[in-house]
mmCIF file of C-alpha atoms in Angstrom:
data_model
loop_
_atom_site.group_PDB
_atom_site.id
_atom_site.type_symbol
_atom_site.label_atom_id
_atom_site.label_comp_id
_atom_site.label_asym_id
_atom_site.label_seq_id
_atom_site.Cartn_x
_atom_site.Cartn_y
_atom_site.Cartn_z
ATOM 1 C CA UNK A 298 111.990 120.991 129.403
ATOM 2 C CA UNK A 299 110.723 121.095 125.748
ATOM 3 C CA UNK A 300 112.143 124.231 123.597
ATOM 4 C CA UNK A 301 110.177 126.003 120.916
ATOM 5 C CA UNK A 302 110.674 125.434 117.791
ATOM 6 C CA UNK A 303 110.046 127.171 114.083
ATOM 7 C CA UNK A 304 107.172 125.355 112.554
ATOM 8 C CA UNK A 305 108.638 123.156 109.504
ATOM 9 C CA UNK A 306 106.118 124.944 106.986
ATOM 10 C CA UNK A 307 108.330 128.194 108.085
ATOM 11 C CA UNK A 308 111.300 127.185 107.133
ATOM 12 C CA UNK A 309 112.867 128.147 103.764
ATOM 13 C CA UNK A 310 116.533 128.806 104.073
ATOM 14 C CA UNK A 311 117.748 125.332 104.788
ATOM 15 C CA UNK A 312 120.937 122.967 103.942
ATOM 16 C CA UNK A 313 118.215 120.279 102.836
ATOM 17 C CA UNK A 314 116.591 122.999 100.571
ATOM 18 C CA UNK A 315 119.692 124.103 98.833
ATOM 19 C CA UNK A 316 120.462 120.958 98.167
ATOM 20 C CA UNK A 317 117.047 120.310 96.311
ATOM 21 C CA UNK A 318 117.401 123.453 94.497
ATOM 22 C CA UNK A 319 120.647 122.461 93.224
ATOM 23 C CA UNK A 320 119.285 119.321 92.066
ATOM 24 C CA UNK A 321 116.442 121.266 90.037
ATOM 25 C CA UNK A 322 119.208 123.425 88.103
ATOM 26 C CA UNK A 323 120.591 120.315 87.466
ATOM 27 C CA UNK A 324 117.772 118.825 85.639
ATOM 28 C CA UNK A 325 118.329 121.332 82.120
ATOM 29 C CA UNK A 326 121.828 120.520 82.192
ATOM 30 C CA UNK A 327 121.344 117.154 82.556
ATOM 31 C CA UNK A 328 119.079 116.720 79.759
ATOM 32 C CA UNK A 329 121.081 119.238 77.314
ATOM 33 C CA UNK A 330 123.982 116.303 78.265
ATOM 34 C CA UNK A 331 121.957 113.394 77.418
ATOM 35 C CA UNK A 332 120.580 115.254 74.246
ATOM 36 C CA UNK A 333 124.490 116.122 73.046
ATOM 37 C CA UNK A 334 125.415 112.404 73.816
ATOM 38 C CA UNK A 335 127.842 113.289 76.110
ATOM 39 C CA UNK A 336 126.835 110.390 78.392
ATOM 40 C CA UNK A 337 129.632 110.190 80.878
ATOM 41 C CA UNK A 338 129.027 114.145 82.131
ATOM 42 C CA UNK A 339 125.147 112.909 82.114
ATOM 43 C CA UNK A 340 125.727 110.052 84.448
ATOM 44 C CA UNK A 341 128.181 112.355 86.313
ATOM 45 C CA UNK A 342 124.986 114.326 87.712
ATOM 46 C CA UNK A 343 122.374 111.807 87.904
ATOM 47 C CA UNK A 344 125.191 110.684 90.254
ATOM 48 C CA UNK A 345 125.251 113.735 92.096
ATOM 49 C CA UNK A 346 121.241 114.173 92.121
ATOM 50 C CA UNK A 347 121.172 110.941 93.856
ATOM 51 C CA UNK A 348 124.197 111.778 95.970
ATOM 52 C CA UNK A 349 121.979 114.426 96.949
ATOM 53 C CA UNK A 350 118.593 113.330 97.280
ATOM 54 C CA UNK A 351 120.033 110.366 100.045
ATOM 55 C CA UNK A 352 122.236 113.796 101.704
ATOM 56 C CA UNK A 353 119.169 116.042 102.023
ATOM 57 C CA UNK A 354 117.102 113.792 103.730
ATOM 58 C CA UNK A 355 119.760 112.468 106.262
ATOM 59 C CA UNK A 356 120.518 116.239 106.755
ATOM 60 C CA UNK A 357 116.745 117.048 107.224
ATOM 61 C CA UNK A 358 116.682 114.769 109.737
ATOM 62 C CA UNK A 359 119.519 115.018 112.025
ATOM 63 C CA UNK A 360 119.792 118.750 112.061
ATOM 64 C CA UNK A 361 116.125 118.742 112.198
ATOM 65 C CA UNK A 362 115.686 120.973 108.920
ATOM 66 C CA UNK A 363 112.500 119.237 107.690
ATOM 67 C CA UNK A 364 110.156 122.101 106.019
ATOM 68 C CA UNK A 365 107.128 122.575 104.260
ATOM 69 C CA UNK A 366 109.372 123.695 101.023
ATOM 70 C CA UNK A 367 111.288 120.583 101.532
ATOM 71 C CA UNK A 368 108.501 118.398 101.222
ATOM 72 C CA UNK A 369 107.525 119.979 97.509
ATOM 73 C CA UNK A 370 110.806 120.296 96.414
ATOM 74 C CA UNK A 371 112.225 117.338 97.434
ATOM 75 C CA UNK A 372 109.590 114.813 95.132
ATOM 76 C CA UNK A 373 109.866 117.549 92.531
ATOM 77 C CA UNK A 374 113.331 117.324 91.910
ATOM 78 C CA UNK A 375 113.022 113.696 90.988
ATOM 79 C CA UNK A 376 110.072 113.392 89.184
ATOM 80 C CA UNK A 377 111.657 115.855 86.908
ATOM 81 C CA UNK A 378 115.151 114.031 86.919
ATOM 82 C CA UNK A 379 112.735 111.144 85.975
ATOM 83 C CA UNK A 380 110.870 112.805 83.584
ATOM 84 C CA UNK A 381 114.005 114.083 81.570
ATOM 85 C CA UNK A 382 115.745 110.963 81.611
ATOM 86 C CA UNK A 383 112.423 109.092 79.980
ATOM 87 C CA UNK A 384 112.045 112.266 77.042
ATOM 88 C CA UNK A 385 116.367 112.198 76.280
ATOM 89 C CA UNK A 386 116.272 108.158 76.230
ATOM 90 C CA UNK A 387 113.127 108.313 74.298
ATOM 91 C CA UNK A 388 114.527 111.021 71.982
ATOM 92 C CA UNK A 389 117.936 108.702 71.392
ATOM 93 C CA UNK A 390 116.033 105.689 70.514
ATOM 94 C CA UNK A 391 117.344 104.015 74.255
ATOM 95 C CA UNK A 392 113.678 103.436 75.620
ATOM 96 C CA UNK A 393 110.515 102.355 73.354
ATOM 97 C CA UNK A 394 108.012 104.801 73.761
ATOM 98 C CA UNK A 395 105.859 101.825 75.644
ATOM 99 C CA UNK A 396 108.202 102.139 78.271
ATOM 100 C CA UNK A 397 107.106 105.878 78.618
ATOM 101 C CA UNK A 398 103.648 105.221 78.755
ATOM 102 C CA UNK A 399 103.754 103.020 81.099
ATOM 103 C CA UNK A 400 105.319 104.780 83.893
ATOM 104 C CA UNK A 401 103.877 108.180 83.157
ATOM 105 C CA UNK A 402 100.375 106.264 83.179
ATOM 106 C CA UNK A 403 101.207 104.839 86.899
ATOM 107 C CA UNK A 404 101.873 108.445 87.903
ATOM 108 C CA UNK A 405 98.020 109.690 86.484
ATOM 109 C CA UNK A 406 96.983 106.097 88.169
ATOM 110 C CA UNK A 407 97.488 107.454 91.368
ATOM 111 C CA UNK A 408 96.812 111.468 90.680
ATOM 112 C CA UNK A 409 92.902 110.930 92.318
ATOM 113 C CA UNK A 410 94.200 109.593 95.598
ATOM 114 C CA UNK A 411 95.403 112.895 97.138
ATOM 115 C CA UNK A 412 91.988 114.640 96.390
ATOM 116 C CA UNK A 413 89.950 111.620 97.765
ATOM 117 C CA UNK A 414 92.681 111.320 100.951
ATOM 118 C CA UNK A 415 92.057 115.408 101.632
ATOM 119 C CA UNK A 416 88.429 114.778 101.504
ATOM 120 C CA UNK A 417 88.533 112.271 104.352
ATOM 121 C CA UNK A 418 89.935 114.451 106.303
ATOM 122 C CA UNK A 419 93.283 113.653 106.245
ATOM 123 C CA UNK A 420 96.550 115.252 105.797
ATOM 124 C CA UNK A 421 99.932 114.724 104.588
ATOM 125 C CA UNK A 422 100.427 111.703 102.366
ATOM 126 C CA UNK A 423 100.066 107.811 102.766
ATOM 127 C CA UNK A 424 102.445 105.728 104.346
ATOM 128 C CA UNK A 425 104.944 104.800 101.482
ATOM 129 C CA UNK A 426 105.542 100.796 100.717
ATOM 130 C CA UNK A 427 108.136 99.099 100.859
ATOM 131 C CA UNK A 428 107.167 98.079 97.095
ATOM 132 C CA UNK A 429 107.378 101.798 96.165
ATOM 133 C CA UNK A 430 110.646 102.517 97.494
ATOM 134 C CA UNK A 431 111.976 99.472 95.642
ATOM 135 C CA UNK A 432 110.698 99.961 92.057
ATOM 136 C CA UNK A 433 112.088 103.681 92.088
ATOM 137 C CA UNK A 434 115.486 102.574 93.116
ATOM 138 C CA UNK A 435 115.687 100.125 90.243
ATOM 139 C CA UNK A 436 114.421 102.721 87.648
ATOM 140 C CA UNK A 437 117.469 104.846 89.004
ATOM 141 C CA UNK A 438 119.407 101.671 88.421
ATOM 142 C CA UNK A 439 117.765 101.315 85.121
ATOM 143 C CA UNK A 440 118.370 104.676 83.656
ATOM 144 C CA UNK A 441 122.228 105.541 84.040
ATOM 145 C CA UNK A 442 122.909 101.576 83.054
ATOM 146 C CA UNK A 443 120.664 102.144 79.620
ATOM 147 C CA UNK A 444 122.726 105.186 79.414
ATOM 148 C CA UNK A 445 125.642 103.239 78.948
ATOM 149 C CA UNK A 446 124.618 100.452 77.235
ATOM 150 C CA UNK A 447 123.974 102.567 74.237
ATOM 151 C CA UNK A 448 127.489 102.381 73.053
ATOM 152 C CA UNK A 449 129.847 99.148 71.271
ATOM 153 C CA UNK A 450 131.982 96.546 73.913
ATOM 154 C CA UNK A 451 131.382 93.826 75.901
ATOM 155 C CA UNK A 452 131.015 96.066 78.807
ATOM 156 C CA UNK A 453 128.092 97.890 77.448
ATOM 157 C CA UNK A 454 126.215 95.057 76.504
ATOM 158 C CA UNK A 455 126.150 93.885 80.372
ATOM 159 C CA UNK A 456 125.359 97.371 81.049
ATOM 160 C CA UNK A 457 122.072 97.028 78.918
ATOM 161 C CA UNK A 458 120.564 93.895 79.793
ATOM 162 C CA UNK A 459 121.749 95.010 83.323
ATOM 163 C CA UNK A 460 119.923 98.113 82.665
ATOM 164 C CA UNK A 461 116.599 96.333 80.851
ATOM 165 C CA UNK A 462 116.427 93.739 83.782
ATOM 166 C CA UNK A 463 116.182 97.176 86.603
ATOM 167 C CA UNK A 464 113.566 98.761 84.207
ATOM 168 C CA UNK A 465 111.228 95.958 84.116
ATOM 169 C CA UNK A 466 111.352 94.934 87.487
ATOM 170 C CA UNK A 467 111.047 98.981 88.547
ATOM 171 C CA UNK A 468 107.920 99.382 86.378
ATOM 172 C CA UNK A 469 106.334 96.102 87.816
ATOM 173 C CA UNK A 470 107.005 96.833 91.338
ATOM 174 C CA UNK A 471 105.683 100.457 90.214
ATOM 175 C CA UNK A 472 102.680 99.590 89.503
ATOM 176 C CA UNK A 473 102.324 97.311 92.136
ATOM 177 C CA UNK A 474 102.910 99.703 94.465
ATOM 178 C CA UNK A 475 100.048 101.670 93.038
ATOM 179 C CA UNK A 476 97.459 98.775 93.396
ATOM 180 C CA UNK A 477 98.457 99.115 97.273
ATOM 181 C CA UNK A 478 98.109 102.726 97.378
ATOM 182 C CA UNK A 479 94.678 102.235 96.013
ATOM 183 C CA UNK A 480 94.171 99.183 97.821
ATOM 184 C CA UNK A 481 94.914 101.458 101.521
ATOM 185 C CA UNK A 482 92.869 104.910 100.015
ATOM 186 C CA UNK A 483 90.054 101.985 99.654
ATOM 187 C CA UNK A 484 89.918 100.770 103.444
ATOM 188 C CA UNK A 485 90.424 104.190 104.858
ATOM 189 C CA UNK A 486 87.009 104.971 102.744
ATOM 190 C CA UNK A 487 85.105 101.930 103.712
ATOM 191 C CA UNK A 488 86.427 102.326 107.053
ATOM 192 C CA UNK A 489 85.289 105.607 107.997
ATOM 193 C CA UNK A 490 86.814 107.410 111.183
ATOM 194 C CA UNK A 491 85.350 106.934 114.803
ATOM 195 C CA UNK A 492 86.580 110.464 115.770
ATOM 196 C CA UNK A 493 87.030 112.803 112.825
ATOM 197 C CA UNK A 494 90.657 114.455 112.851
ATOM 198 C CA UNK A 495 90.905 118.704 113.075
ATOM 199 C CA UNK A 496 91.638 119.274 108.880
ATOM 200 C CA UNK A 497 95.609 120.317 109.060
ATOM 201 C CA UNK A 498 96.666 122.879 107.372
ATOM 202 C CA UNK A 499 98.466 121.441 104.085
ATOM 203 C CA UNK A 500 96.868 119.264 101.934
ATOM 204 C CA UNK A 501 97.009 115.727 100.673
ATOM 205 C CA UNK A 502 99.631 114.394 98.534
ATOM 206 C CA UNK A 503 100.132 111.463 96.460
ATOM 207 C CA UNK A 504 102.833 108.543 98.255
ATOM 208 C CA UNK A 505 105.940 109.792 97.032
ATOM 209 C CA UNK A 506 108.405 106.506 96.795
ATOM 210 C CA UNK A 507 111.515 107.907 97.020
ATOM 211 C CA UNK A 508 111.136 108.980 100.718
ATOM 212 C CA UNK A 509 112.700 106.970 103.566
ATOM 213 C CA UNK A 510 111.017 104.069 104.710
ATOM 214 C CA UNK A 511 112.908 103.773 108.165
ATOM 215 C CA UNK A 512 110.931 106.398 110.071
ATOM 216 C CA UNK A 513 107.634 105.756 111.889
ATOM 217 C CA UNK A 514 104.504 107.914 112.241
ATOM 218 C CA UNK A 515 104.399 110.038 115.784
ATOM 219 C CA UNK A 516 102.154 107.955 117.649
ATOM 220 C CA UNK A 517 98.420 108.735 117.921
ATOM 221 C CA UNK A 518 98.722 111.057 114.569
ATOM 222 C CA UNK A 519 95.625 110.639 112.378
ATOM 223 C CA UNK A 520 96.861 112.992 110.052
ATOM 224 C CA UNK A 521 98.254 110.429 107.175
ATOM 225 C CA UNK A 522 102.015 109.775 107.773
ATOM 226 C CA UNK A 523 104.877 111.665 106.989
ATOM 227 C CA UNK A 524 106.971 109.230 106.609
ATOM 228 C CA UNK A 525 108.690 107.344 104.939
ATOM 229 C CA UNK A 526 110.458 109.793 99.617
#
């Protein structure tokens, strides 16, 4: 006997959702830390922000939270962790600006896709690679290691080539991910559809890597997978 549910766009008080907001206060605070060098606090809530991003999507999940909110605050909250880590590291001489360019540039590389996606009828966003998911996780690696390796000792100098080795494999693998992105926008337009899907009702967005891989599309769903951040 199935039971009705609220419909996930509905939903705005949620544990997943406070969570997410708490990591978007977090991102001034955070930067105002990185900014007044006091590194250890910093690292102490990029910690928590990634504590947190893992919690709120296991929570989603099993107490089957998931909500339209969610799935704009969620990616929010870490491009914005992302973004103020690049502007404090860039501001304390950590990162070359090259660094910057290159990562913001990946995330303008695949701006067009969500438009073109929407206009082929589909919704939702594209099935996230494995790629994706990979080169995020070592930019989170990257960061909080750089962090560190900005000060004197033996253990900070691991910390920093530790760090440097994360931040170039995370940008390749970034961009790589992007050629696929492009690469799978590209067959779905040569490809065409057979039998046109109803348009949902939220639009197209661009793969988001940090989702969860481990979850599969609902069978016979045309609308562009859900899963994985």
């Amino acid at each position: 006997m199935s039971t009705l549910q609220e419909a996930p766009q509905d939903r705005i008080f949620t544990v997943p959702n406070v969570l997410s907001v708490a990591r978007l206060v977090g991102v001034p605070l955070f930067l105002w830390l990185v900014l007044a060098e006091a590194d250890g606090w910093a690292i102490g809530v990029l910690v928590f922000a990634g504590l947190s991003d893992w919690l709120d999507g296991k929570l989603a999940r099993a107490l089957n939270q998931t909500s339209k909110l969610g799935t704009v605050l969620d990616p929010a909250a870490d491009r914005l962790y992302i973004l103020a880590t690049l502007i404090g590291l860039t501001i304390r001489d950590i990162i070359p600006l090259w660094l910057v360019v290159l990562l913001v540039a990946r995330e303008f590389a695949i701006l067009p896709i969500a438009p073109i996606v929407r206009r082929l009828g589909y919704g939702g966003t594209l099935p996230v690679h494995f790629i994706g998911k990979a080169g995020t996780m070592c930019l989170l690696y990257a960061f909080p290691l750089l962090l560190l390796g900005d000060h004197d000792g033996g253990a900070a100098t691991a910390a920093k080539v530790a760090g440097w080795s994360f931040a170039i494999w995370g940008t390749g693998l970034y961009w790589w991910a992007a050629v696929l992105y492009w690469t799978q926008t590209r067959q779905l337009v040569l490809a065409g559809r057979d039998s046109p899907p109803a348009p949902g009702p939220d639009a197209a967005r661009a793969p988001d890597d940090r989702r969860d891989p481990g979850a599969d599309p609902p069978a016979g769903d045309q609308k562009g997978a859900e899963t994985p951040r």
